[in-house]
Amino acid sequence: MKRVLSGADPRWLVVVGPCSIHDPRAGLDYAARLADLASELDDTLLIVMRAYFEKPRTSVGWKGLINDPYMDDSYCVDEGMHIARRFLLAATELGLPLAGEALDPMSPLYLADLYSWMAIGARTTESQIHRELASALDSTVGFKNSTDGSLDTALNAIVSASAPHAYLGMGKDGRVAVVNSRGNPHCHLVLRGGGGRPNYDSVSIALAEQAMKKHNIPPAIMVDCAHANSWKQHALQPRVLADAVSQIRHGNRSIRAFMLESFIEAGNQSIPADLSQLRYGCSVTDPCVDWHTTADILRDARAKLRPLLES
């Protein structure tokens, strides 16, 4: 993955999967399908599954499987952590690399060994705690641009996380300790749109490249096809992906990765009082592209990008 983002491996990275995991059974059903697709497209796309268990909330709402695994306000966080780790182990056994978000600074201490890629979200990119945490991670870390669409916060975060830090954290024995990080050289920019507009278009990409050069950051960009880039309309995600692929075919070399929010069924659903009424394989957070569409658009991306690797 680090070689893909640096360009040493000419393939492209795809982080794809549910907005959040709320039903481990459906999540592993999706993972099994994705593992087969990843093997099929491996010559062009390095596919990594989203396995997010914590959700940042603009105001209030379900905070994810770790915080409330039974979606009943029982907040069995200890059980949620065990469920999350068992899920990651099972998905890893399928041969899938996994992606998550470092939201609560404690959670990665229990789960980071099973993640190959981690996001620092738009709401936490400015947080010094999360920059310090990223500097200590062994995985690749993607910093998202701010919710207002600005890039400077994310770029400053990348510079910060690449440097060594000393901070209060938790030692391997579970006690408070001074952590001395070495700095993480494998951080990159994620463009997710914001401020009322997308930022995956060629002009926005060019401006991002200029800003990265100014900060002496290698030009490795992930285009998030969801969130503000698709106006949170899952049906627009394929268009965003197609546009990014077209830019690459026309000579762009800074777009090294894509992100898609995808699940078995399209759209999303509210969490009902009667959990037996939940629709299987449908997101309870942001709307997702359905499985069949996901497979189709990734096969199409592979078909269009593969000739670039053969030329």
mmCIF file of C-alpha atoms in Angstrom:
data_model
loop_
_atom_site.group_PDB
_atom_site.id
_atom_site.type_symbol
_atom_site.label_atom_id
_atom_site.label_comp_id
_atom_site.label_asym_id
_atom_site.label_seq_id
_atom_site.Cartn_x
_atom_site.Cartn_y
_atom_site.Cartn_z
ATOM 1 C CA MET A 1 0.000 0.000 0.000
ATOM 2 C CA LYS A 2 2.811 2.382 0.860
ATOM 3 C CA ARG A 3 4.442 1.515 -2.468
ATOM 4 C CA VAL A 4 1.184 2.200 -4.319
ATOM 5 C CA LEU A 5 0.808 5.644 -2.779
ATOM 6 C CA SER A 6 4.444 6.506 -3.476
ATOM 7 C CA GLY A 7 4.123 5.341 -7.078
ATOM 8 C CA ALA A 8 6.718 2.583 -6.683
ATOM 9 C CA ASP A 9 3.860 0.149 -7.323
ATOM 10 C CA PRO A 10 1.980 1.566 -10.348
ATOM 11 C CA ARG A 11 -1.436 0.223 -9.314
ATOM 12 C CA TRP A 12 -4.137 2.320 -7.633
ATOM 13 C CA LEU A 13 -5.476 1.961 -4.104
ATOM 14 C CA VAL A 14 -9.224 1.564 -3.535
ATOM 15 C CA VAL A 15 -10.652 1.834 -0.012
ATOM 16 C CA VAL A 16 -14.219 0.565 -0.277
ATOM 17 C CA GLY A 17 -16.870 -0.736 2.075
ATOM 18 C CA PRO A 18 -19.707 0.198 4.414
ATOM 19 C CA CYS A 19 -19.890 3.647 5.934
ATOM 20 C CA SER A 20 -19.868 1.786 9.245
ATOM 21 C CA ILE A 21 -20.114 -1.800 10.448
ATOM 22 C CA HIS A 22 -23.267 -2.302 12.516
ATOM 23 C CA ASP A 23 -24.033 -5.960 11.727
ATOM 24 C CA PRO A 24 -20.915 -8.172 11.761
ATOM 25 C CA ARG A 25 -22.716 -10.952 9.881
ATOM 26 C CA ALA A 26 -23.617 -8.662 6.973
ATOM 27 C CA GLY A 27 -20.165 -7.087 7.158
ATOM 28 C CA LEU A 28 -18.451 -10.459 6.723
ATOM 29 C CA ASP A 29 -20.869 -11.360 3.918
ATOM 30 C CA TYR A 30 -19.717 -8.187 2.164
ATOM 31 C CA ALA A 31 -16.078 -8.948 2.997
ATOM 32 C CA ALA A 32 -16.278 -12.386 1.362
ATOM 33 C CA ARG A 33 -17.658 -10.850 -1.823
ATOM 34 C CA LEU A 34 -15.033 -8.120 -1.797
ATOM 35 C CA ALA A 35 -12.196 -10.606 -1.275
ATOM 36 C CA ASP A 36 -13.191 -12.400 -4.480
ATOM 37 C CA LEU A 37 -13.440 -9.116 -6.394
ATOM 38 C CA ALA A 38 -10.101 -7.913 -4.997
ATOM 39 C CA SER A 39 -8.411 -11.059 -6.296
ATOM 40 C CA GLU A 40 -9.994 -10.557 -9.723
ATOM 41 C CA LEU A 41 -8.827 -6.922 -10.056
ATOM 42 C CA ASP A 42 -5.495 -7.247 -8.242
ATOM 43 C CA ASP A 43 -3.367 -6.612 -11.328
ATOM 44 C CA THR A 44 -4.556 -2.986 -11.427
ATOM 45 C CA LEU A 45 -6.337 -2.136 -8.164
ATOM 46 C CA LEU A 46 -5.217 -2.797 -4.595
ATOM 47 C CA ILE A 47 -8.551 -3.136 -2.807
ATOM 48 C CA VAL A 48 -8.848 -2.464 0.927
ATOM 49 C CA MET A 49 -12.085 -2.867 2.882
ATOM 50 C CA ARG A 50 -13.522 -0.096 5.025
ATOM 51 C CA ALA A 51 -14.121 -1.510 8.510
ATOM 52 C CA TYR A 52 -15.209 1.531 10.515
ATOM 53 C CA PHE A 53 -16.546 1.040 14.043
ATOM 54 C CA GLU A 54 -16.641 4.645 15.270
ATOM 55 C CA LYS A 55 -18.618 7.495 13.755
ATOM 56 C CA PRO A 56 -18.112 11.211 14.365
ATOM 57 C CA ARG A 57 -21.453 12.947 14.843
ATOM 58 C CA THR A 58 -22.242 16.524 13.872
ATOM 59 C CA SER A 59 -24.601 16.691 16.870
ATOM 60 C CA VAL A 60 -25.929 13.438 18.359
ATOM 61 C CA GLY A 61 -26.658 9.928 17.129
ATOM 62 C CA TRP A 62 -25.343 6.373 17.150
ATOM 63 C CA LYS A 63 -21.567 6.585 17.582
ATOM 64 C CA GLY A 64 -20.743 3.184 16.183
ATOM 65 C CA LEU A 65 -20.357 -0.469 17.058
ATOM 66 C CA ILE A 66 -17.626 0.014 19.652
ATOM 67 C CA ASN A 67 -19.569 2.646 21.572
ATOM 68 C CA ASP A 68 -22.994 0.951 21.394
ATOM 69 C CA PRO A 69 -22.704 -2.497 19.792
ATOM 70 C CA TYR A 70 -26.320 -3.484 20.410
ATOM 71 C CA MET A 71 -27.779 -0.157 19.201
ATOM 72 C CA ASP A 72 -29.964 0.071 22.304
ATOM 73 C CA ASP A 73 -28.182 2.802 24.309
ATOM 74 C CA SER A 74 -26.614 0.169 26.573
ATOM 75 C CA TYR A 75 -23.117 1.439 25.692
ATOM 76 C CA CYS A 76 -21.316 -1.855 26.284
ATOM 77 C CA VAL A 77 -18.017 -0.413 25.074
ATOM 78 C CA ASP A 78 -15.921 -3.316 26.361
ATOM 79 C CA GLU A 79 -18.056 -5.809 24.437
ATOM 80 C CA GLY A 80 -18.025 -3.539 21.398
ATOM 81 C CA MET A 81 -14.232 -3.585 21.379
ATOM 82 C CA HIS A 82 -14.185 -7.394 21.486
ATOM 83 C CA ILE A 83 -16.781 -7.634 18.690
ATOM 84 C CA ALA A 84 -14.807 -5.194 16.553
ATOM 85 C CA ARG A 85 -11.544 -7.073 16.997
ATOM 86 C CA ARG A 86 -13.155 -10.432 16.221
ATOM 87 C CA PHE A 87 -14.600 -8.928 13.047
ATOM 88 C CA LEU A 88 -11.206 -7.603 11.942
ATOM 89 C CA LEU A 89 -9.571 -10.972 12.564
ATOM 90 C CA ALA A 90 -12.247 -12.775 10.536
ATOM 91 C CA ALA A 91 -11.987 -10.302 7.644
ATOM 92 C CA THR A 92 -8.196 -10.546 7.684
ATOM 93 C CA GLU A 93 -8.446 -14.330 7.373
ATOM 94 C CA LEU A 94 -10.245 -13.749 4.057
ATOM 95 C CA GLY A 95 -7.079 -12.077 2.792
ATOM 96 C CA LEU A 96 -8.417 -8.525 2.856
ATOM 97 C CA PRO A 97 -6.353 -5.572 4.048
ATOM 98 C CA LEU A 98 -8.507 -3.306 6.206
ATOM 99 C CA ALA A 99 -9.101 0.420 6.656
ATOM 100 C CA GLY A 100 -10.457 2.282 9.668
ATOM 101 C CA GLU A 101 -10.740 5.730 11.194
ATOM 102 C CA ALA A 102 -8.784 6.873 14.235
ATOM 103 C CA LEU A 103 -11.499 8.752 16.106
ATOM 104 C CA ASP A 104 -11.245 7.885 19.797
ATOM 105 C CA PRO A 105 -7.490 8.064 20.503
ATOM 106 C CA MET A 106 -7.691 4.949 22.701
ATOM 107 C CA SER A 107 -9.268 2.561 20.186
ATOM 108 C CA PRO A 108 -6.283 2.289 17.796
ATOM 109 C CA LEU A 109 -4.168 1.016 20.675
ATOM 110 C CA TYR A 110 -6.335 -2.122 20.652
ATOM 111 C CA LEU A 111 -7.036 -2.422 16.921
ATOM 112 C CA ALA A 112 -4.269 -0.747 14.905
ATOM 113 C CA ASP A 113 -2.300 -3.970 14.402
ATOM 114 C CA LEU A 114 -5.137 -5.210 12.154
ATOM 115 C CA TYR A 115 -5.413 -2.067 10.020
ATOM 116 C CA SER A 116 -3.294 -1.318 6.949
ATOM 117 C CA TRP A 117 -4.764 2.150 6.357
ATOM 118 C CA MET A 118 -6.344 4.636 8.735
ATOM 119 C CA ALA A 119 -8.157 7.905 8.210
ATOM 120 C CA ILE A 120 -8.037 11.032 10.285
ATOM 121 C CA GLY A 121 -11.412 12.576 9.559
ATOM 122 C CA ALA A 122 -12.354 16.082 8.504
ATOM 123 C CA ARG A 123 -13.470 16.987 12.034
ATOM 124 C CA THR A 124 -10.294 15.738 13.748
ATOM 125 C CA THR A 125 -7.537 16.624 11.263
ATOM 126 C CA GLU A 126 -6.824 19.815 13.206
ATOM 127 C CA SER A 127 -6.538 17.951 16.520
ATOM 128 C CA GLN A 128 -3.014 17.806 17.934
ATOM 129 C CA ILE A 129 -3.905 14.554 19.725
ATOM 130 C CA HIS A 130 -4.763 12.867 16.427
ATOM 131 C CA ARG A 131 -1.671 14.219 14.693
ATOM 132 C CA GLU A 132 0.468 12.779 17.491
ATOM 133 C CA LEU A 133 -1.385 9.482 17.273
ATOM 134 C CA ALA A 134 -0.849 9.328 13.499
ATOM 135 C CA SER A 135 2.859 9.965 13.999
ATOM 136 C CA ALA A 136 3.086 6.739 16.025
ATOM 137 C CA LEU A 137 1.081 4.462 13.720
ATOM 138 C CA ASP A 138 2.780 1.917 11.477
ATOM 139 C CA SER A 139 -0.058 2.038 8.955
ATOM 140 C CA THR A 140 -0.575 4.473 6.115
ATOM 141 C CA VAL A 141 -2.691 7.440 7.255
ATOM 142 C CA GLY A 142 -4.961 9.599 5.121
ATOM 143 C CA PHE A 143 -5.810 13.092 6.383
ATOM 144 C CA LYS A 144 -9.072 14.504 5.066
ATOM 145 C CA ASN A 145 -9.510 18.151 4.138
ATOM 146 C CA SER A 146 -11.644 20.196 6.540
ATOM 147 C CA THR A 147 -15.436 20.250 6.365
ATOM 148 C CA ASP A 148 -15.222 23.795 4.980
ATOM 149 C CA GLY A 149 -13.192 22.451 2.056
ATOM 150 C CA SER A 150 -9.860 24.031 2.984
ATOM 151 C CA LEU A 151 -6.648 22.061 2.499
ATOM 152 C CA ASP A 152 -4.219 23.828 4.827
ATOM 153 C CA THR A 153 -5.352 22.009 7.962
ATOM 154 C CA ALA A 154 -4.817 18.596 6.369
ATOM 155 C CA LEU A 155 -1.484 19.566 4.840
ATOM 156 C CA ASN A 156 -0.223 20.975 8.130
ATOM 157 C CA ALA A 157 -1.384 17.759 9.790
ATOM 158 C CA ILE A 158 0.607 15.647 7.319
ATOM 159 C CA VAL A 159 3.731 17.693 8.034
ATOM 160 C CA SER A 160 3.129 17.390 11.783
ATOM 161 C CA ALA A 161 2.451 13.638 11.735
ATOM 162 C CA SER A 162 5.590 12.977 9.711
ATOM 163 C CA ALA A 163 7.698 14.413 12.545
ATOM 164 C CA PRO A 164 8.608 12.770 15.878
ATOM 165 C CA HIS A 165 6.478 13.650 18.917
ATOM 166 C CA ALA A 166 6.569 13.098 22.661
ATOM 167 C CA TYR A 167 3.152 13.004 24.313
ATOM 168 C CA LEU A 168 1.122 11.431 27.092
ATOM 169 C CA GLY A 169 -0.460 8.171 26.037
ATOM 170 C CA MET A 170 -0.797 4.559 27.079
ATOM 171 C CA GLY A 171 2.140 2.188 27.313
ATOM 172 C CA LYS A 172 2.134 -1.473 26.328
ATOM 173 C CA ASP A 173 1.382 -2.388 29.932
ATOM 174 C CA GLY A 174 -1.839 -0.358 29.833
ATOM 175 C CA ARG A 175 -0.578 2.429 32.091
ATOM 176 C CA VAL A 176 -0.191 6.120 31.343
ATOM 177 C CA ALA A 177 3.215 6.743 29.820
ATOM 178 C CA VAL A 178 5.212 9.224 27.794
ATOM 179 C CA VAL A 179 5.069 8.040 24.187
ATOM 180 C CA ASN A 180 7.948 8.928 21.890
ATOM 181 C CA SER A 181 6.892 8.519 18.265
ATOM 182 C CA ARG A 182 9.279 8.341 15.330
ATOM 183 C CA GLY A 183 7.023 10.185 12.903
ATOM 184 C CA ASN A 184 5.011 8.596 10.111
ATOM 185 C CA PRO A 185 6.362 9.180 6.582
ATOM 186 C CA HIS A 186 3.354 7.409 5.035
ATOM 187 C CA CYS A 187 0.691 10.105 5.328
ATOM 188 C CA HIS A 188 -1.270 11.525 2.417
ATOM 189 C CA LEU A 189 -4.145 13.843 1.485
ATOM 190 C CA VAL A 190 -7.771 12.763 1.095
ATOM 191 C CA LEU A 191 -10.043 15.110 -0.862
ATOM 192 C CA ARG A 192 -13.631 14.730 0.362
ATOM 193 C CA GLY A 193 -15.173 18.042 -0.700
ATOM 194 C CA GLY A 194 -16.610 20.588 1.690
ATOM 195 C CA GLY A 195 -17.821 24.127 2.088
ATOM 196 C CA GLY A 196 -20.774 23.400 -0.166
ATOM 197 C CA ARG A 197 -18.834 22.074 -3.126
ATOM 198 C CA PRO A 198 -16.873 19.045 -4.360
ATOM 199 C CA ASN A 199 -13.101 19.136 -4.853
ATOM 200 C CA TYR A 200 -12.396 16.160 -7.121
ATOM 201 C CA ASP A 201 -12.463 18.133 -10.398
ATOM 202 C CA SER A 202 -9.262 18.752 -12.346
ATOM 203 C CA VAL A 203 -8.938 22.366 -11.171
ATOM 204 C CA SER A 204 -9.275 21.355 -7.515
ATOM 205 C CA ILE A 205 -6.753 18.554 -8.044
ATOM 206 C CA ALA A 206 -4.284 20.992 -9.629
ATOM 207 C CA LEU A 207 -4.695 23.417 -6.724
ATOM 208 C CA ALA A 208 -4.125 20.572 -4.270
ATOM 209 C CA GLU A 209 -0.956 19.577 -6.123
ATOM 210 C CA GLN A 210 0.338 23.148 -5.888
ATOM 211 C CA ALA A 211 -0.441 23.335 -2.179
ATOM 212 C CA MET A 212 1.275 20.004 -1.520
ATOM 213 C CA LYS A 213 4.366 21.152 -3.396
ATOM 214 C CA LYS A 214 4.445 24.306 -1.267
ATOM 215 C CA HIS A 215 4.432 22.127 1.866
ATOM 216 C CA ASN A 216 7.049 19.720 0.407
ATOM 217 C CA ILE A 217 4.549 16.860 0.546
ATOM 218 C CA PRO A 218 4.762 14.110 -2.110
ATOM 219 C CA PRO A 219 1.774 14.420 -4.477
ATOM 220 C CA ALA A 220 -0.306 11.399 -3.442
ATOM 221 C CA ILE A 221 -4.040 12.151 -3.439
ATOM 222 C CA MET A 222 -7.010 9.967 -2.564
ATOM 223 C CA VAL A 223 -10.320 11.056 -4.081
ATOM 224 C CA ASP A 224 -13.182 10.329 -1.690
ATOM 225 C CA CYS A 225 -16.108 9.617 -4.005
ATOM 226 C CA ALA A 226 -18.608 9.945 -1.145
ATOM 227 C CA HIS A 227 -19.283 12.641 1.460
ATOM 228 C CA ALA A 228 -19.307 16.205 0.109
ATOM 229 C CA ASN A 229 -17.864 15.121 -3.241
ATOM 230 C CA SER A 230 -21.140 13.349 -3.974
ATOM 231 C CA TRP A 231 -23.336 15.661 -1.892
ATOM 232 C CA LYS A 232 -23.916 12.520 0.232
ATOM 233 C CA GLN A 233 -25.965 11.099 -2.635
ATOM 234 C CA HIS A 234 -24.764 7.546 -3.127
ATOM 235 C CA ALA A 235 -25.986 7.444 -6.729
ATOM 236 C CA LEU A 236 -23.402 10.123 -7.620
ATOM 237 C CA GLN A 237 -20.388 8.173 -6.349
ATOM 238 C CA PRO A 238 -19.903 6.316 -9.675
ATOM 239 C CA ARG A 239 -19.722 9.670 -11.484
ATOM 240 C CA VAL A 240 -17.031 10.922 -9.130
ATOM 241 C CA LEU A 241 -14.998 7.748 -9.636
ATOM 242 C CA ALA A 242 -15.417 7.956 -13.412
ATOM 243 C CA ASP A 243 -14.201 11.571 -13.415
ATOM 244 C CA ALA A 244 -11.115 10.719 -11.355
ATOM 245 C CA VAL A 245 -10.315 7.762 -13.620
ATOM 246 C CA SER A 246 -10.709 10.023 -16.662
ATOM 247 C CA GLN A 247 -8.221 12.502 -15.189
ATOM 248 C CA ILE A 248 -5.695 9.697 -14.754
ATOM 249 C CA ARG A 249 -6.229 8.524 -18.329
ATOM 250 C CA HIS A 250 -5.565 12.086 -19.476
ATOM 251 C CA GLY A 251 -2.211 12.226 -17.705
ATOM 252 C CA ASN A 252 -2.801 12.915 -14.017
ATOM 253 C CA ARG A 253 -0.238 11.166 -11.806
ATOM 254 C CA SER A 254 -1.089 12.549 -8.374
ATOM 255 C CA ILE A 255 -4.387 10.665 -7.966
ATOM 256 C CA ARG A 256 -3.180 7.416 -6.419
ATOM 257 C CA ALA A 257 -6.295 6.248 -4.601
ATOM 258 C CA PHE A 258 -10.081 6.298 -4.382
ATOM 259 C CA MET A 259 -12.608 5.819 -1.590
ATOM 260 C CA LEU A 260 -16.152 4.490 -1.983
ATOM 261 C CA GLU A 261 -18.913 3.903 0.552
ATOM 262 C CA SER A 262 -20.515 0.624 -0.461
ATOM 263 C CA PHE A 263 -22.607 -2.117 1.123
ATOM 264 C CA ILE A 264 -24.815 -5.002 0.004
ATOM 265 C CA GLU A 265 -27.932 -2.853 -0.468
ATOM 266 C CA ALA A 266 -28.125 0.726 -1.732
ATOM 267 C CA GLY A 267 -28.919 3.754 0.405
ATOM 268 C CA ASN A 268 -29.303 3.835 4.165
ATOM 269 C CA GLN A 269 -31.892 3.354 6.890
ATOM 270 C CA SER A 270 -32.766 4.772 10.286
ATOM 271 C CA ILE A 271 -32.238 2.565 13.318
ATOM 272 C CA PRO A 272 -35.714 1.318 14.292
ATOM 273 C CA ALA A 273 -36.885 0.741 17.853
ATOM 274 C CA ASP A 274 -37.491 -2.871 16.860
ATOM 275 C CA LEU A 275 -34.072 -3.971 15.589
ATOM 276 C CA SER A 276 -35.613 -7.013 13.922
ATOM 277 C CA GLN A 277 -36.933 -4.562 11.328
ATOM 278 C CA LEU A 278 -33.431 -3.600 10.168
ATOM 279 C CA ARG A 279 -32.881 -4.301 6.470
ATOM 280 C CA TYR A 280 -30.006 -6.735 5.985
ATOM 281 C CA GLY A 281 -26.899 -5.249 4.414
ATOM 282 C CA CYS A 282 -28.139 -1.645 4.404
ATOM 283 C CA SER A 283 -26.187 1.168 6.082
ATOM 284 C CA VAL A 284 -27.465 2.825 9.254
ATOM 285 C CA THR A 285 -25.191 5.844 8.760
ATOM 286 C CA ASP A 286 -24.309 7.415 5.389
ATOM 287 C CA PRO A 287 -25.939 6.048 2.210
ATOM 288 C CA CYS A 288 -23.908 3.488 0.281
ATOM 289 C CA VAL A 289 -23.673 2.183 -3.271
ATOM 290 C CA ASP A 290 -25.059 -1.351 -3.577
ATOM 291 C CA TRP A 291 -22.829 -4.378 -4.151
ATOM 292 C CA HIS A 292 -23.654 -4.975 -7.807
ATOM 293 C CA THR A 293 -22.967 -1.333 -8.701
ATOM 294 C CA THR A 294 -19.723 -1.466 -6.731
ATOM 295 C CA ALA A 295 -18.493 -4.506 -8.634
ATOM 296 C CA ASP A 296 -19.507 -2.979 -11.973
ATOM 297 C CA ILE A 297 -17.789 0.375 -11.462
ATOM 298 C CA LEU A 298 -14.589 -1.171 -10.095
ATOM 299 C CA ARG A 299 -14.406 -3.584 -13.024
ATOM 300 C CA ASP A 300 -14.922 -0.620 -15.340
ATOM 301 C CA ALA A 301 -12.181 1.354 -13.576
ATOM 302 C CA ARG A 302 -9.833 -1.606 -13.917
ATOM 303 C CA ALA A 303 -10.615 -1.942 -17.639
ATOM 304 C CA LYS A 304 -9.860 1.746 -18.237
ATOM 305 C CA LEU A 305 -6.728 1.928 -16.089
ATOM 306 C CA ARG A 306 -5.121 -1.390 -16.989
ATOM 307 C CA PRO A 307 -3.855 -0.206 -20.416
ATOM 308 C CA LEU A 308 -1.859 2.531 -18.660
ATOM 309 C CA LEU A 309 0.132 -0.151 -16.838
ATOM 310 C CA GLU A 310 0.750 -2.097 -20.031
ATOM 311 C CA SER A 311 1.937 0.836 -22.143
#
